[in-house]
PDB file of C-alpha atoms in Angstrom:
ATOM      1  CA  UNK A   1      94.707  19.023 265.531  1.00  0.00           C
ATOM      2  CA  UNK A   2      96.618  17.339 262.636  1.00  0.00           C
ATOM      3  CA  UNK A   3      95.139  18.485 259.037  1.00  0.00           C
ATOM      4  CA  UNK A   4      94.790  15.612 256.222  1.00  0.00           C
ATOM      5  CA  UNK A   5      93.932  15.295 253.026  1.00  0.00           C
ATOM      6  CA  UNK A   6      92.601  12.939 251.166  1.00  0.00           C
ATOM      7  CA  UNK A   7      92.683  12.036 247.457  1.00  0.00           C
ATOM      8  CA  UNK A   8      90.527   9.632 245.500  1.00  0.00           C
ATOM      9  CA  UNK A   9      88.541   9.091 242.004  1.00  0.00           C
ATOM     10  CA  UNK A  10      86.154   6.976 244.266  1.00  0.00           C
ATOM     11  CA  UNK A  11      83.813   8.956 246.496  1.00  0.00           C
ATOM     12  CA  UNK A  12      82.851   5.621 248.670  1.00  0.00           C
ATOM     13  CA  UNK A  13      86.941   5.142 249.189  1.00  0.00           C
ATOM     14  CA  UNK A  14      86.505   8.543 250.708  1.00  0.00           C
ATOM     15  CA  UNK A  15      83.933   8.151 252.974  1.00  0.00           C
ATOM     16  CA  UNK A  16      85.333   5.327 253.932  1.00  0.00           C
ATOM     17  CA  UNK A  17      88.844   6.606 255.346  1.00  0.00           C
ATOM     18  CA  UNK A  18      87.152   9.701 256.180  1.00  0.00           C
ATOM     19  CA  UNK A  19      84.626   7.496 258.442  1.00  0.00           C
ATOM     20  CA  UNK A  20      87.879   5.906 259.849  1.00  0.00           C
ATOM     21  CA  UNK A  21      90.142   8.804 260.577  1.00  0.00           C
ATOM     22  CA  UNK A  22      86.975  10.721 262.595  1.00  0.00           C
ATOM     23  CA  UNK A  23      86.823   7.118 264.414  1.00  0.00           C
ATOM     24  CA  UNK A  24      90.324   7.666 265.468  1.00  0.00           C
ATOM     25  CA  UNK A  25      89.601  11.266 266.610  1.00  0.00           C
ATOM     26  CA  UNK A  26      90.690  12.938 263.689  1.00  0.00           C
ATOM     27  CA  UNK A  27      88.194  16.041 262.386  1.00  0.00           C
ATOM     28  CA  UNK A  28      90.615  18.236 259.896  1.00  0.00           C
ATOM     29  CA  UNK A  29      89.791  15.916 257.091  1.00  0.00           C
ATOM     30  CA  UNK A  30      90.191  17.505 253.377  1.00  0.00           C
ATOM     31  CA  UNK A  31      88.941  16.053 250.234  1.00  0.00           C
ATOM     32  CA  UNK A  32      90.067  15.808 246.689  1.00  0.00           C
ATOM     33  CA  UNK A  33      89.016  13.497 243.556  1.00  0.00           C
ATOM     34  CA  UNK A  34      92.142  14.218 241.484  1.00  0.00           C
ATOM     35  CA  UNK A  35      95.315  14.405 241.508  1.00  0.00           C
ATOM     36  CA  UNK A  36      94.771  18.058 240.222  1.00  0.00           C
ATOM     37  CA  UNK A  37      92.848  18.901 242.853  1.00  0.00           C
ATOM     38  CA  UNK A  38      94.949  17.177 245.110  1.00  0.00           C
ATOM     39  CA  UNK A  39      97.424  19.778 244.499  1.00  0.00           C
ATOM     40  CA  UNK A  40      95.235  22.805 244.671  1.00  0.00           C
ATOM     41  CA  UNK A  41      93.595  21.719 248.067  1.00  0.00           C
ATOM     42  CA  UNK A  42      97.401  21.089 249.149  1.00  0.00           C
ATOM     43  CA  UNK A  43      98.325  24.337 248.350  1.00  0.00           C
ATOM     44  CA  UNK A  44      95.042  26.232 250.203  1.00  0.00           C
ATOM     45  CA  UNK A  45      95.500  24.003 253.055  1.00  0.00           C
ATOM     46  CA  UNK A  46      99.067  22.970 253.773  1.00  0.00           C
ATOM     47  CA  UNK A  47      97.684  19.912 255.144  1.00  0.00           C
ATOM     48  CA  UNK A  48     100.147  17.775 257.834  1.00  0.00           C
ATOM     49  CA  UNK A  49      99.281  14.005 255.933  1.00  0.00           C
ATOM     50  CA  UNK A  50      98.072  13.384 252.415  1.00  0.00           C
ATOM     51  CA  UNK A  51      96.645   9.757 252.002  1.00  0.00           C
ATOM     52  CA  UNK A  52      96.213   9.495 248.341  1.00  0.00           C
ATOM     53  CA  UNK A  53      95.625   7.173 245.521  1.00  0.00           C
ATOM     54  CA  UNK A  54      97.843   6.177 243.104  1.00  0.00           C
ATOM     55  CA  UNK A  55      95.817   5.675 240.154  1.00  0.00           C
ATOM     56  CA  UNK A  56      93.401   8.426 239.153  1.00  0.00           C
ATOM     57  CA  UNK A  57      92.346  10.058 235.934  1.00  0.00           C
ATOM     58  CA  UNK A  58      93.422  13.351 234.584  1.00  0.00           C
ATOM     59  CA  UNK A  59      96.654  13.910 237.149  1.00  0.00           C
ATOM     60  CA  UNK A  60      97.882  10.532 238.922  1.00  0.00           C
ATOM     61  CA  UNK A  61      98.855  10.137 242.676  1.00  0.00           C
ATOM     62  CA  UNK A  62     102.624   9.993 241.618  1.00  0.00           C
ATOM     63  CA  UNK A  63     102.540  12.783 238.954  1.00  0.00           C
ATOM     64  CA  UNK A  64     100.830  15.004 241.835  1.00  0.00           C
ATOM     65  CA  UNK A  65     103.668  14.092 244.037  1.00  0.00           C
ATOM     66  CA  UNK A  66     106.154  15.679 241.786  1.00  0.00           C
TER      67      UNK A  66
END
């Protein structure tokens, strides 16, 4: 089964592609709030997709790409 992660400031934005991606079968479902966070479940987890968002306090989706 495919690990993913996802990242955003909004809990309900969460839920909601977490609600989505179990709909479509998917159960390896990480969470993060931060981009900082993003990065430090990323590197626990090595997940296969990140679906993050871009605009976050403290570290940003794009600076936790780089």
């Amino acid at each position: 089964m495919k690990k993913i992660l996802v990242v955003d400031d909004a809990a309900f934005m969460r839920k909601l592609i977490r609600e989505t991606l179990i709909s479509g079968g998917y159960t390896d479902i990480i969470e993060a709030g931060d981009g900082a966070e993003a990065c430090e479940q990323y590197e626990a987890h090595h997940p296969d997709l990140v679906i993050m968002d871009i605009t976050m306090p403290n570290v940003s989706g794009i600076e936790a790409l780089h």
